[in-house]
Structure formats: C-alpha cells, structure tokens
Coordinates of N, CA and C in Angstrom, one line a residue:
M22 N -82.9 -60.2 178.2 CA -83.9 -59.4 178.8 C -83.8 -57.8 178.6
Y23 N -84.7 -57.2 178.5 CA -84.6 -55.7 178.3 C -85.1 -54.9 179.4
A24 N -84.4 -53.9 179.9 CA -84.8 -53.1 181.0 C -84.5 -51.6 180.7
E25 N -85.3 -50.7 181.1 CA -84.9 -49.3 180.9 C -85.1 -48.6 182.3
R26 N -84.7 -47.3 182.3 CA -85.0 -46.5 183.4 C -84.8 -45.1 182.9
A27 N -85.3 -44.1 183.6 CA -85.0 -42.7 183.1 C -83.6 -42.4 183.7
S28 N -82.9 -41.5 182.8 CA -81.6 -41.3 183.0 C -81.4 -39.9 183.8
R29 N -80.3 -39.8 184.4 CA -80.1 -38.5 185.3 C -80.3 -37.2 184.4
L30 N -79.9 -37.6 183.0 CA -80.0 -36.4 182.0 C -81.3 -36.3 181.5
S31 N -81.9 -35.0 181.6 CA -83.4 -34.8 181.4 C -83.8 -35.3 180.1
G32 N -84.9 -36.2 179.8 CA -85.3 -36.6 178.6 C -84.6 -38.1 178.0
A33 N -83.5 -38.5 178.6 CA -82.8 -39.5 178.1 C -83.2 -40.6 178.9
V34 N -82.9 -41.8 178.3 CA -83.2 -43.2 179.0 C -82.0 -44.1 179.1
V35 N -81.8 -44.7 180.1 CA -80.7 -45.6 180.1 C -81.3 -47.1 180.2
W36 N -80.9 -47.9 179.4 CA -81.3 -49.3 179.1 C -80.1 -50.3 179.3
T37 N -80.7 -51.6 179.6 CA -79.8 -52.7 179.4 C -80.5 -53.8 178.5
N38 N -79.6 -54.8 178.0 CA -80.3 -55.7 177.2 C -79.5 -57.0 177.1
T39 N -79.8 -58.0 177.7 CA -79.2 -59.3 177.4 C -80.2 -60.3 176.7
P40 N -79.7 -60.5 175.3 CA -80.8 -61.3 174.5 C -80.8 -62.7 175.2
S41 N -82.3 -63.1 175.2 CA -82.6 -64.4 175.7 C -82.3 -65.6 175.0
G42 N -81.8 -65.5 173.8 CA -81.7 -66.6 172.9 C -81.1 -66.1 171.8
P43 N -80.6 -67.2 170.9 CA -80.0 -66.8 169.6 C -81.1 -66.3 168.4
G44 N -80.6 -65.7 167.6 CA -81.6 -65.1 166.5 C -81.4 -63.6 166.7
P45 N -81.9 -62.8 165.4 CA -81.8 -61.5 165.2 C -83.0 -61.0 166.0
G46 N -82.8 -59.7 166.4 CA -83.6 -58.5 167.1 C -84.0 -57.6 166.2
R47 N -85.1 -56.7 166.6 CA -85.4 -55.7 165.7 C -85.6 -54.4 166.4
V48 N -84.7 -53.4 166.2 CA -84.6 -52.1 166.6 C -85.5 -51.1 165.9
L49 N -86.7 -50.4 166.2 CA -87.6 -49.7 165.5 C -87.0 -48.1 165.3
P50 N -87.4 -47.5 164.2 CA -87.1 -46.0 164.5 C -87.6 -45.3 165.4
D51 N -87.1 -44.4 166.0 CA -87.7 -43.6 167.1 C -87.2 -42.3 167.2
G52 N -86.5 -41.8 166.0 CA -86.1 -40.5 166.2 C -84.9 -40.3 167.0
C53 N -84.3 -41.2 167.9 CA -83.2 -41.0 169.0 C -82.1 -41.6 168.1
M54 N -81.1 -41.1 169.1 CA -79.6 -41.7 169.0 C -79.3 -42.2 170.3
D55 N -78.2 -43.4 170.2 CA -77.8 -43.8 171.4 C -76.3 -43.9 171.4
L56 N -75.9 -43.9 172.8 CA -74.5 -44.2 173.1 C -74.4 -45.7 173.5
L57 N -73.8 -46.6 173.0 CA -73.8 -47.9 173.5 C -72.5 -48.4 174.0
W58 N -72.9 -49.6 174.7 CA -71.5 -50.2 175.5 C -71.9 -51.6 175.1
Y59 N -70.7 -52.3 174.6 CA -70.7 -53.7 174.5 C -69.3 -54.2 174.5
D60 N -69.3 -55.0 175.4 CA -67.8 -55.7 175.5 C -66.8 -54.9 175.8
G61 N -66.9 -53.9 176.7 CA -66.0 -52.8 176.9 C -65.8 -51.7 175.9
R62 N -66.6 -51.9 174.7 CA -66.3 -50.7 173.6 C -67.4 -49.8 173.8
L63 N -67.5 -48.7 173.1 CA -68.5 -47.7 173.0 C -68.7 -47.4 171.4
L64 N -70.0 -47.5 171.4 CA -70.2 -47.4 170.0 C -71.6 -46.2 169.8
V65 N -72.0 -45.6 168.7 CA -72.9 -45.0 168.6 C -74.0 -45.2 167.6
A66 N -75.2 -45.5 168.0 CA -76.3 -45.8 166.9 C -76.9 -44.5 166.6
G67 N -76.9 -44.3 165.1 CA -77.5 -43.1 164.5 C -78.8 -43.2 164.5
P68 N -79.5 -42.1 163.9 CA -81.4 -42.2 164.0 C -81.4 -43.0 162.8
D69 N -82.5 -44.0 163.0 CA -82.9 -44.8 161.9 C -84.0 -44.5 161.1
T70 N -84.0 -45.0 159.9 CA -85.3 -44.5 158.9 C -85.9 -45.8 158.6
R71 N -85.4 -46.8 159.1 CA -86.2 -48.1 158.9 C -85.6 -49.0 160.1
A72 N -86.2 -50.2 160.3 CA -85.9 -51.1 161.4 C -84.5 -51.7 161.3
H73 N -83.7 -51.5 162.5 CA -82.4 -52.2 162.3 C -82.5 -53.5 162.9
V74 N -81.9 -54.5 162.2 CA -82.0 -55.8 162.5 C -80.5 -56.3 163.2
T75 N -80.9 -56.5 164.4 CA -79.5 -56.9 165.1 C -79.1 -58.3 164.9
E76 N -77.7 -58.6 164.9 CA -77.2 -60.0 164.7 C -77.6 -61.1 165.7
G77 N -77.9 -60.8 166.9 CA -78.3 -61.9 167.9 C -77.1 -62.2 168.5
G78 N -77.0 -63.3 169.1 CA -75.8 -63.6 169.8 C -75.8 -63.2 171.5
A79 N -74.7 -64.0 172.0 CA -74.8 -63.7 173.5 C -74.0 -62.3 173.7
G80 N -74.3 -62.1 175.0 CA -73.6 -60.8 175.6 C -74.4 -59.8 176.1
A81 N -74.1 -58.9 176.9 CA -75.0 -58.0 177.3 C -74.7 -56.5 176.6
W82 N -75.8 -55.8 176.6 CA -75.6 -54.4 176.1 C -76.0 -53.4 177.0
A83 N -75.8 -52.4 176.9 CA -76.0 -51.3 177.7 C -76.1 -50.0 176.8
G84 N -76.9 -48.9 177.0 CA -77.0 -47.8 176.4 C -77.6 -46.6 176.9
V85 N -77.6 -45.5 176.5 CA -78.3 -44.2 176.9 C -78.8 -43.8 175.7
R86 N -80.0 -43.5 175.7 CA -80.8 -43.2 174.3 C -81.2 -41.6 174.7
F87 N -80.6 -40.9 173.7 CA -80.9 -39.4 173.8 C -82.2 -39.1 173.1
C88 N -82.9 -38.2 174.0 CA -84.0 -37.8 173.0 C -83.8 -37.0 172.0
P89 N -84.9 -37.0 170.7 CA -84.6 -36.6 169.6 C -83.8 -35.2 169.4
G90 N -82.9 -35.0 168.6 CA -82.3 -33.7 168.4 C -81.2 -33.2 169.5
T91 N -81.0 -34.1 170.5 CA -79.9 -33.7 171.6 C -78.5 -34.4 171.3
A92 N -78.5 -35.5 170.9 CA -77.2 -36.1 170.8 C -76.2 -35.5 169.8
P93 N -76.3 -34.9 168.9 CA -75.3 -34.3 168.0 C -74.7 -33.2 168.9
A94 N -75.2 -32.3 169.6 CA -74.4 -31.4 170.4 C -73.5 -31.9 171.4
L95 N -74.0 -33.2 172.0 CA -73.3 -33.9 172.9 C -71.9 -34.6 172.3
L96 N -72.2 -35.4 171.3 CA -71.2 -36.3 170.6 C -70.4 -35.4 169.5
G97 N -70.8 -34.0 169.2 CA -70.0 -33.3 168.3 C -70.0 -33.8 166.8
V98 N -71.2 -34.5 166.3 CA -71.5 -35.3 165.1 C -72.8 -34.8 164.7
P99 N -73.1 -34.2 163.4 CA -74.6 -34.1 163.0 C -75.1 -35.4 162.8
A100 N -76.4 -35.4 162.9 CA -77.1 -36.7 163.1 C -77.1 -37.2 161.6
D101 N -77.2 -36.4 160.6 CA -77.4 -37.0 159.1 C -76.1 -37.8 158.9
A102 N -75.0 -37.4 159.3 CA -73.7 -38.3 159.4 C -73.8 -39.8 159.8
L103 N -74.8 -39.9 160.4 CA -74.8 -41.2 161.3 C -76.2 -42.0 160.9
R104 N -76.7 -41.5 159.9 CA -78.2 -41.9 159.7 C -78.1 -43.3 159.4
D105 N -79.0 -44.3 159.9 CA -78.9 -45.9 159.7 C -77.6 -46.4 159.8
R106 N -76.6 -45.8 160.7 CA -75.4 -46.5 161.1 C -75.3 -46.8 162.5
R107 N -74.1 -47.9 162.8 CA -73.5 -48.1 164.0 C -72.2 -48.0 163.9
V108 N -71.4 -47.1 164.6 CA -70.1 -46.8 164.4 C -69.4 -47.1 165.6
E109 N -68.2 -47.3 165.7 CA -67.3 -47.2 166.9 C -67.1 -45.8 167.3
L110 N -67.2 -45.4 168.4 CA -66.9 -43.9 168.9 C -65.5 -43.4 168.5
T111 N -64.6 -44.4 168.4 CA -63.1 -44.3 168.0 C -63.1 -43.7 166.5
D112 N -64.1 -44.0 165.7 CA -64.3 -43.6 164.4 C -64.8 -42.0 164.5
L113 N -65.3 -41.7 165.5 CA -66.0 -40.2 165.5 C -65.2 -39.3 166.3
W114 N -64.4 -39.6 167.3 CA -63.6 -38.9 168.1 C -62.2 -39.1 168.0
P115 N -61.1 -38.3 168.5 CA -59.7 -38.8 168.5 C -59.8 -39.9 169.5
T116 N -58.8 -41.0 169.0 CA -58.8 -42.3 169.9 C -58.5 -42.1 171.2
A117 N -57.6 -41.3 171.7 CA -57.4 -41.1 173.0 C -58.5 -40.5 173.9
R118 N -59.3 -39.8 173.2 CA -60.4 -39.2 174.1 C -61.5 -40.2 174.1
A119 N -61.7 -41.2 172.9 CA -62.9 -42.1 173.0 C -62.3 -43.1 174.0
R120 N -61.0 -43.6 174.1 CA -60.7 -44.6 175.0 C -60.7 -44.2 176.5
R121 N -60.7 -42.9 176.9 CA -60.7 -42.3 178.1 C -62.1 -42.4 178.5
L122 N -63.1 -42.2 177.5 CA -64.5 -42.2 177.8 C -64.8 -43.7 178.3
A123 N -64.6 -44.6 177.4 CA -64.7 -45.9 177.7 C -64.0 -46.6 179.0
A124 N -62.9 -46.1 179.3 CA -62.3 -46.4 180.5 C -63.0 -45.9 181.6
R125 N -63.7 -44.8 181.5 CA -64.5 -44.2 182.5 C -65.8 -45.0 182.7
V126 N -66.4 -45.4 181.6 CA -67.6 -46.2 181.7 C -67.3 -47.6 182.1
N127 N -66.2 -48.2 181.8 CA -65.8 -49.5 182.4 C -65.6 -49.5 183.8
A128 N -65.1 -48.5 184.3 CA -64.7 -48.5 185.8 C -65.9 -48.1 186.7
A129 N -67.0 -47.8 186.1 CA -68.2 -47.5 186.8 C -68.8 -48.8 187.4
A130 N -69.5 -48.7 188.3 CA -70.3 -49.9 189.0 C -70.7 -51.0 188.2
D131 N -71.4 -50.2 186.9 CA -71.9 -51.3 185.9 C -71.7 -50.3 184.8
P132 N -71.9 -50.8 183.4 CA -71.9 -50.1 182.2 C -72.9 -49.0 181.9
A133 N -74.2 -49.5 182.4 CA -75.4 -48.4 182.4 C -75.1 -47.0 183.3
T134 N -74.7 -47.5 184.5 CA -74.4 -46.3 185.4 C -73.2 -45.5 184.9
G135 N -72.2 -46.2 184.3 CA -71.1 -45.4 183.7 C -71.7 -44.5 182.5
L136 N -72.4 -45.0 181.5 CA -72.7 -44.4 180.5 C -73.7 -43.1 181.0
D137 N -74.7 -43.3 181.9 CA -75.5 -42.3 182.6 C -74.6 -41.1 183.1
E138 N -73.5 -41.4 183.8 CA -72.8 -40.4 184.2 C -71.8 -39.7 183.0
A139 N -71.6 -40.6 182.2 CA -70.8 -39.8 181.1 C -71.9 -38.8 180.2
A140 N -73.0 -39.3 179.9 CA -74.1 -38.4 179.5 C -74.1 -37.2 180.2
L141 N -74.2 -37.3 181.5 CA -74.6 -36.2 182.3 C -73.4 -35.0 182.3
A142 N -72.1 -35.6 182.3 CA -70.7 -35.1 182.2 C -70.8 -34.2 180.9
R143 N -71.1 -35.0 179.7 CA -71.0 -34.3 178.3 C -72.2 -33.2 178.5
S144 N -73.3 -33.4 178.9 CA -74.2 -32.3 178.9 C -73.9 -30.9 179.4
A145 N -73.3 -31.3 180.5 CA -72.6 -30.0 181.4 C -71.4 -29.3 180.4
E146 N -70.9 -30.1 179.8 CA -69.8 -29.4 179.0 C -70.4 -28.6 177.8
A147 N -71.5 -29.4 177.3 CA -72.0 -29.1 175.8 C -73.0 -27.7 176.1
G148 N -73.6 -27.5 177.4 CA -74.5 -26.6 177.7 C -75.9 -27.0 177.3
P149 N -76.9 -26.1 177.5 CA -78.3 -26.6 177.3 C -78.6 -26.7 176.0
P150 N -79.4 -27.7 175.6 CA -79.9 -28.0 174.1 C -80.7 -26.8 173.8
D151 N -80.7 -26.6 172.3 CA -81.4 -25.5 171.5 C -83.0 -26.0 171.8
P152 N -83.4 -24.9 172.4 CA -85.1 -25.0 172.7 C -86.1 -25.3 171.4
L153 N -85.3 -24.7 170.3 CA -86.1 -24.8 169.0 C -86.4 -26.2 168.8
L154 N -85.4 -27.1 168.9 CA -85.5 -28.6 168.5 C -86.6 -29.1 169.2
A155 N -86.7 -28.9 170.5 CA -87.8 -29.6 171.4 C -89.2 -29.2 170.9
R156 N -89.3 -27.9 170.4 CA -90.5 -27.3 169.8 C -91.0 -28.0 168.5
V157 N -89.9 -28.3 167.7 CA -90.1 -28.9 166.5 C -90.6 -30.4 166.8
V158 N -90.2 -31.1 167.7 CA -90.4 -32.5 168.1 C -91.8 -32.5 168.6
A159 N -92.3 -31.6 169.6 CA -93.4 -31.4 170.3 C -94.6 -31.1 169.0
A160 N -94.2 -30.3 168.1 CA -95.3 -30.0 167.2 C -95.6 -31.0 166.2
L161 N -94.5 -31.7 165.8 CA -94.5 -32.9 165.0 C -95.4 -34.1 165.7
D162 N -94.8 -34.3 166.8 CA -95.3 -35.3 167.7 C -96.9 -35.3 168.0
A163 N -97.3 -33.8 167.9 CA -98.8 -33.7 168.1 C -99.5 -33.7 166.8
G164 N -99.0 -34.0 165.8 CA -99.5 -34.2 164.4 C -99.7 -33.0 163.6
R165 N -98.8 -31.9 164.0 CA -99.0 -30.7 163.3 C -98.5 -30.8 162.0
P166 N -98.9 -30.3 160.9 CA -98.1 -30.5 159.6 C -96.8 -29.8 159.6
V167 N -95.8 -30.3 158.6 CA -94.7 -29.5 158.8 C -94.6 -28.2 158.2
A168 N -95.4 -27.6 157.2 CA -95.4 -26.3 156.9 C -96.1 -25.4 158.1
A169 N -97.0 -25.9 158.9 CA -97.6 -25.1 159.9 C -96.6 -25.1 160.9
T170 N -95.7 -26.0 161.1 CA -94.7 -26.2 162.1 C -93.6 -25.0 161.8
A171 N -93.2 -24.9 160.6 CA -92.2 -24.0 160.0 C -92.8 -22.6 160.3
D172 N -94.1 -22.4 160.1 CA -94.5 -21.0 160.1 C -94.7 -20.7 161.5
A173 N -94.9 -21.7 162.4 CA -95.3 -21.2 163.8 C -94.0 -20.9 164.6
L174 N -92.9 -21.7 163.9 CA -91.7 -21.3 164.5 C -90.7 -20.1 163.9
G175 N -91.5 -19.8 162.8 CA -90.8 -18.5 162.1 C -89.6 -18.6 161.5
I176 N -89.2 -19.9 161.0 CA -87.9 -20.2 160.3 C -87.9 -20.7 158.8
G177 N -89.2 -20.8 158.3 CA -89.2 -21.1 157.0 C -88.9 -22.8 156.9
A178 N -89.7 -23.4 155.8 CA -89.7 -24.8 155.6 C -88.2 -25.3 155.2
R179 N -87.5 -24.3 154.3 CA -86.2 -24.8 154.1 C -85.2 -24.9 155.2
R180 N -85.3 -23.8 156.1 CA -84.5 -23.8 157.0 C -84.8 -24.7 158.2
L181 N -86.0 -25.1 158.3 CA -86.4 -26.2 159.1 C -85.8 -27.6 158.7
H182 N -85.9 -27.8 157.5 CA -85.2 -28.8 156.8 C -83.8 -29.0 157.0
R183 N -83.1 -28.0 157.1 CA -81.6 -28.1 157.2 C -81.4 -28.3 158.7
R184 N -81.9 -27.6 159.5 CA -82.0 -27.5 160.9 C -82.2 -29.2 161.4
S185 N -83.2 -29.9 160.8 CA -83.7 -31.1 161.0 C -82.6 -32.2 160.7
L186 N -82.1 -32.0 159.6 CA -81.1 -33.0 159.1 C -79.8 -33.1 160.0
A187 N -79.4 -31.9 160.6 CA -78.3 -32.0 161.4 C -78.8 -32.3 162.9
A188 N -79.9 -32.1 163.4 CA -80.2 -32.2 164.5 C -81.1 -34.0 164.7
F189 N -81.7 -34.1 163.7 CA -82.3 -35.4 163.8 C -82.0 -36.5 162.8
G190 N -81.3 -36.2 161.8 CA -80.7 -37.0 161.0 C -81.6 -37.2 159.5
Y191 N -82.6 -36.5 159.8 CA -83.6 -36.7 158.2 C -84.6 -35.3 158.3
G192 N -85.2 -35.2 157.3 CA -86.0 -34.0 157.3 C -87.3 -34.1 158.2
P193 N -88.0 -33.1 158.2 CA -89.4 -32.9 159.3 C -90.2 -34.1 159.0
K194 N -90.4 -34.2 157.5 CA -91.5 -35.2 157.2 C -91.2 -36.6 157.5
T195 N -89.8 -37.1 157.5 CA -89.6 -38.2 157.9 C -89.6 -38.3 159.6
L196 N -89.1 -37.5 160.2 CA -89.2 -37.4 161.7 C -90.7 -37.6 162.1
A197 N -91.6 -36.6 161.3 CA -93.2 -36.9 161.6 C -93.6 -38.3 161.4
R198 N -93.3 -39.1 160.5 CA -93.7 -40.4 160.2 C -93.1 -41.3 161.4
V199 N -91.8 -41.1 161.7 CA -91.4 -42.0 162.8 C -92.2 -41.7 164.0
L200 N -92.4 -40.6 164.4 CA -92.9 -40.2 165.6 C -94.3 -40.6 165.7
R201 N -95.0 -40.4 164.5 CA -96.3 -41.2 164.2 C -96.5 -42.7 164.6
L202 N -95.5 -43.3 163.8 CA -95.3 -44.7 164.0 C -95.1 -45.2 165.5
Q203 N -94.3 -44.4 166.4 CA -94.3 -44.6 167.8 C -95.5 -44.5 168.5
R204 N -96.2 -43.4 168.2 CA -97.5 -43.0 168.7 C -98.6 -44.3 168.5
A205 N -98.6 -44.8 167.2 CA -99.4 -45.8 166.8 C -99.2 -47.1 167.7
L206 N -98.0 -47.4 167.7 CA -97.6 -48.7 168.3 C -97.8 -48.7 169.8
A207 N -97.8 -47.6 170.5 CA -97.9 -47.3 171.9 C -99.4 -47.6 172.1
L208 N -100.3 -47.0 171.2 CA -101.8 -47.2 171.6 C -102.1 -48.8 171.2
A209 N -101.7 -49.4 170.3 CA -102.0 -50.7 169.8 C -101.3 -51.5 171.0
R210 N -100.3 -51.4 171.4 CA -99.8 -52.2 172.6 C -100.7 -52.1 173.9
N211 N -101.3 -51.1 173.9 CA -102.2 -50.8 175.1 C -103.4 -51.4 174.8
G212 N -103.7 -51.9 173.7 CA -105.0 -52.6 173.5 C -106.0 -51.9 172.6
T213 N -105.6 -50.9 172.0 CA -106.5 -50.2 171.2 C -106.6 -50.8 169.7
P214 N -107.6 -51.2 169.4 CA -107.8 -51.8 167.9 C -107.2 -51.0 167.0
L215 N -106.5 -51.7 165.9 CA -105.8 -51.0 164.8 C -106.6 -50.1 163.9
A216 N -108.0 -50.2 164.0 CA -108.6 -49.1 163.1 C -108.8 -48.0 164.0
E217 N -109.0 -48.1 165.1 CA -109.2 -47.1 166.0 C -107.6 -46.3 166.2
T218 N -106.8 -47.1 166.3 CA -105.3 -46.6 166.6 C -105.1 -45.5 165.2
A219 N -105.3 -46.2 164.0 CA -105.3 -45.6 162.8 C -105.9 -44.3 162.7
A220 N -107.0 -44.1 163.2 CA -107.7 -42.7 163.3 C -107.4 -41.9 164.2
R221 N -106.9 -42.4 165.3 CA -106.4 -41.5 166.5 C -105.2 -40.9 166.1
T222 N -104.3 -41.7 165.3 CA -102.9 -41.0 165.1 C -102.9 -40.5 163.7
G223 N -103.8 -40.3 162.9 CA -103.6 -39.5 161.7 C -103.5 -40.3 160.4
Y224 N -103.5 -41.4 160.6 CA -103.7 -42.5 159.3 C -104.9 -42.3 158.4
A225 N -104.9 -42.3 157.2 CA -106.2 -42.5 156.5 C -107.0 -43.5 156.9
D226 N -106.5 -44.8 157.1 CA -107.4 -45.9 157.4 C -106.4 -47.0 158.0
Q227 N -107.0 -48.3 158.5 CA -106.1 -49.2 158.8 C -105.1 -49.8 157.9
A228 N -105.5 -49.8 156.6 CA -104.5 -50.3 155.6 C -103.3 -49.2 155.3
H229 N -103.6 -47.9 155.7 CA -102.5 -47.0 155.5 C -101.5 -47.4 156.7
L230 N -102.1 -47.5 157.7 CA -101.4 -47.8 159.0 C -100.3 -49.1 158.8
T231 N -100.9 -50.1 158.2 CA -100.3 -51.3 157.9 C -99.2 -51.0 156.9
R232 N -99.3 -50.3 155.9 CA -98.4 -49.8 155.0 C -97.0 -49.1 155.7
E233 N -97.6 -48.1 156.5 CA -96.6 -47.2 157.1 C -95.6 -48.1 158.1
V234 N -96.3 -49.1 158.8 CA -95.5 -49.9 159.7 C -94.7 -50.9 159.1
R235 N -95.2 -51.5 158.0 CA -94.3 -52.3 157.1 C -93.1 -51.6 156.5
E236 N -93.2 -50.4 156.2 CA -92.1 -49.6 155.5 C -91.2 -49.2 156.5
L237 N -91.6 -48.7 157.6 CA -90.7 -48.3 158.6 C -90.0 -49.4 159.5
A238 N -91.0 -50.3 160.0 CA -90.5 -51.3 161.0 C -90.2 -52.6 160.2
G239 N -90.4 -52.8 159.3 CA -90.1 -54.1 158.4 C -91.0 -55.3 158.7
A240 N -92.1 -55.1 159.4 CA -93.0 -56.2 159.8 C -94.4 -55.6 159.8
A241 N -95.5 -56.4 159.8 CA -96.7 -56.0 160.0 C -96.9 -55.7 161.3
P242 N -98.2 -54.9 161.6 CA -98.4 -54.5 163.0 C -98.7 -55.9 164.0
G243 N -99.3 -56.8 163.5 CA -99.7 -57.9 164.3 C -98.4 -58.6 164.5
E244 N -97.4 -58.8 163.8 CA -96.2 -59.4 164.2 C -95.5 -58.5 165.3
L245 N -95.4 -57.3 165.2 CA -94.8 -56.5 166.2 C -95.4 -56.6 167.5
L246 N -96.8 -56.6 167.3 CA -97.4 -56.5 168.7 C -97.4 -58.1 169.3
R247 N -97.1 -59.1 168.7 CA -96.7 -60.4 169.2 C -95.5 -60.6 169.6
G248 N -94.5 -59.3 169.3 CA -93.2 -59.4 169.9 C -92.4 -60.0 168.8
G249 N -92.7 -60.1 167.4 CA -91.8 -60.7 166.6 C -90.9 -59.7 165.9

C-alpha cells in the first residue's frame, strides 16, 4: 500500500510503500529526486527519463520526494550524475557521514518521520533554494516554450540548458515533456477523456499523447489508468 503526505520541508512529499504482492512496480518520471529508506539503508533515486521498474518483493519502503531542482543542493550531488539511477547514499557521501544520517533516521519513531526530519535539517544547512529554478519549473509546467522561458528569465538557452542539467538531471525540453506527462495523467485519472486531455495539455492529438506516454512511462495510457 502506498501513502503520502506533505513534508515539513516546503514543496516536498513524504511517502511510504509496502508492496501488496509479488511482481514489479512502475515509477514514472516526475522531475523529482528522492531520498529513500529500505531495510535500514539510505539510497538516492535520481531523476528519471523513463519509467523505473522496481523488482517487487516484500519489505516496506519510505522516502522523501524533493520538488524538481531542490535535491542537488541538499545532497551535494548534481542531478545529471544520478539520472536514471538508484544509488546507496554511502556511494555519494563519506561513509561515516552517510551512516550517521542512516542512524538518525533509524532512531526516529518511524523511517518516514526520520527522513522528513533529516530533509528539514539538510535544508537549514544548505540555505534557501535558488529561486530561478522554481521559475523554470513554473514556466515549463505552464506549457511555455523553452526559448520563451530562457528569454523571460534573461539567461539564454545555453545557460538554461547547463543550469537544468545540474538541477533537474536533464535539459529543459526533457523536463517540459516529463511535466506535461504528469499533467496529462492527472487529468486522465480525474476522468477527463484522452482526446480532451491531449488538447488541454498541448499534445497535437490523442495519438501524440499515447506515443509520449508509451515512450516516457513504458505503457499505454489505458494500462496506466487501470493501475498496470
């Protein structure tokens, strides 16, 4: 069973998941990075460009999902170094430091609470996030073209691309595709017909929406909506 709630860290989400049965699961691209807890260990999930298929199996997971662009400053690792990867925190931080954080999370009332407290503490140490990144996400999530976004921010397309790689793990065009995917699925899950969903989220037509969903999510829209 999957459950989530707002984190004490602004914009982040704390979640727990205990698979209800055997078999793989599917994690869709969303532009975010997660700090994960499993069996007493801490891992980091980088930004995905395609669906990540989990191995399944027993055991509870917990995580804190950082909103796009915020995790690299908290974890001290550029997002593109972790693109489409899941790695142990000990591979990114000095072993002693990673173990201290794991011990703090394990000592909390529950792993989700421990992760939430750790995220809040790291945010206080790292300072406020770069406001430019939130403006990039807002513009692209609203469907604004990449070139227009760069012009509006006054940083130029090449600089926007470089900043996006480090902050989001990929360039602004890929981020825009991922954000549009999430907007479309949210509409469809609320009952909006696929043809209307495609029109409202900027796809050329329903066929275009279906192709994009297959490429990014690894399944047809109908399969995702049925929970497959």
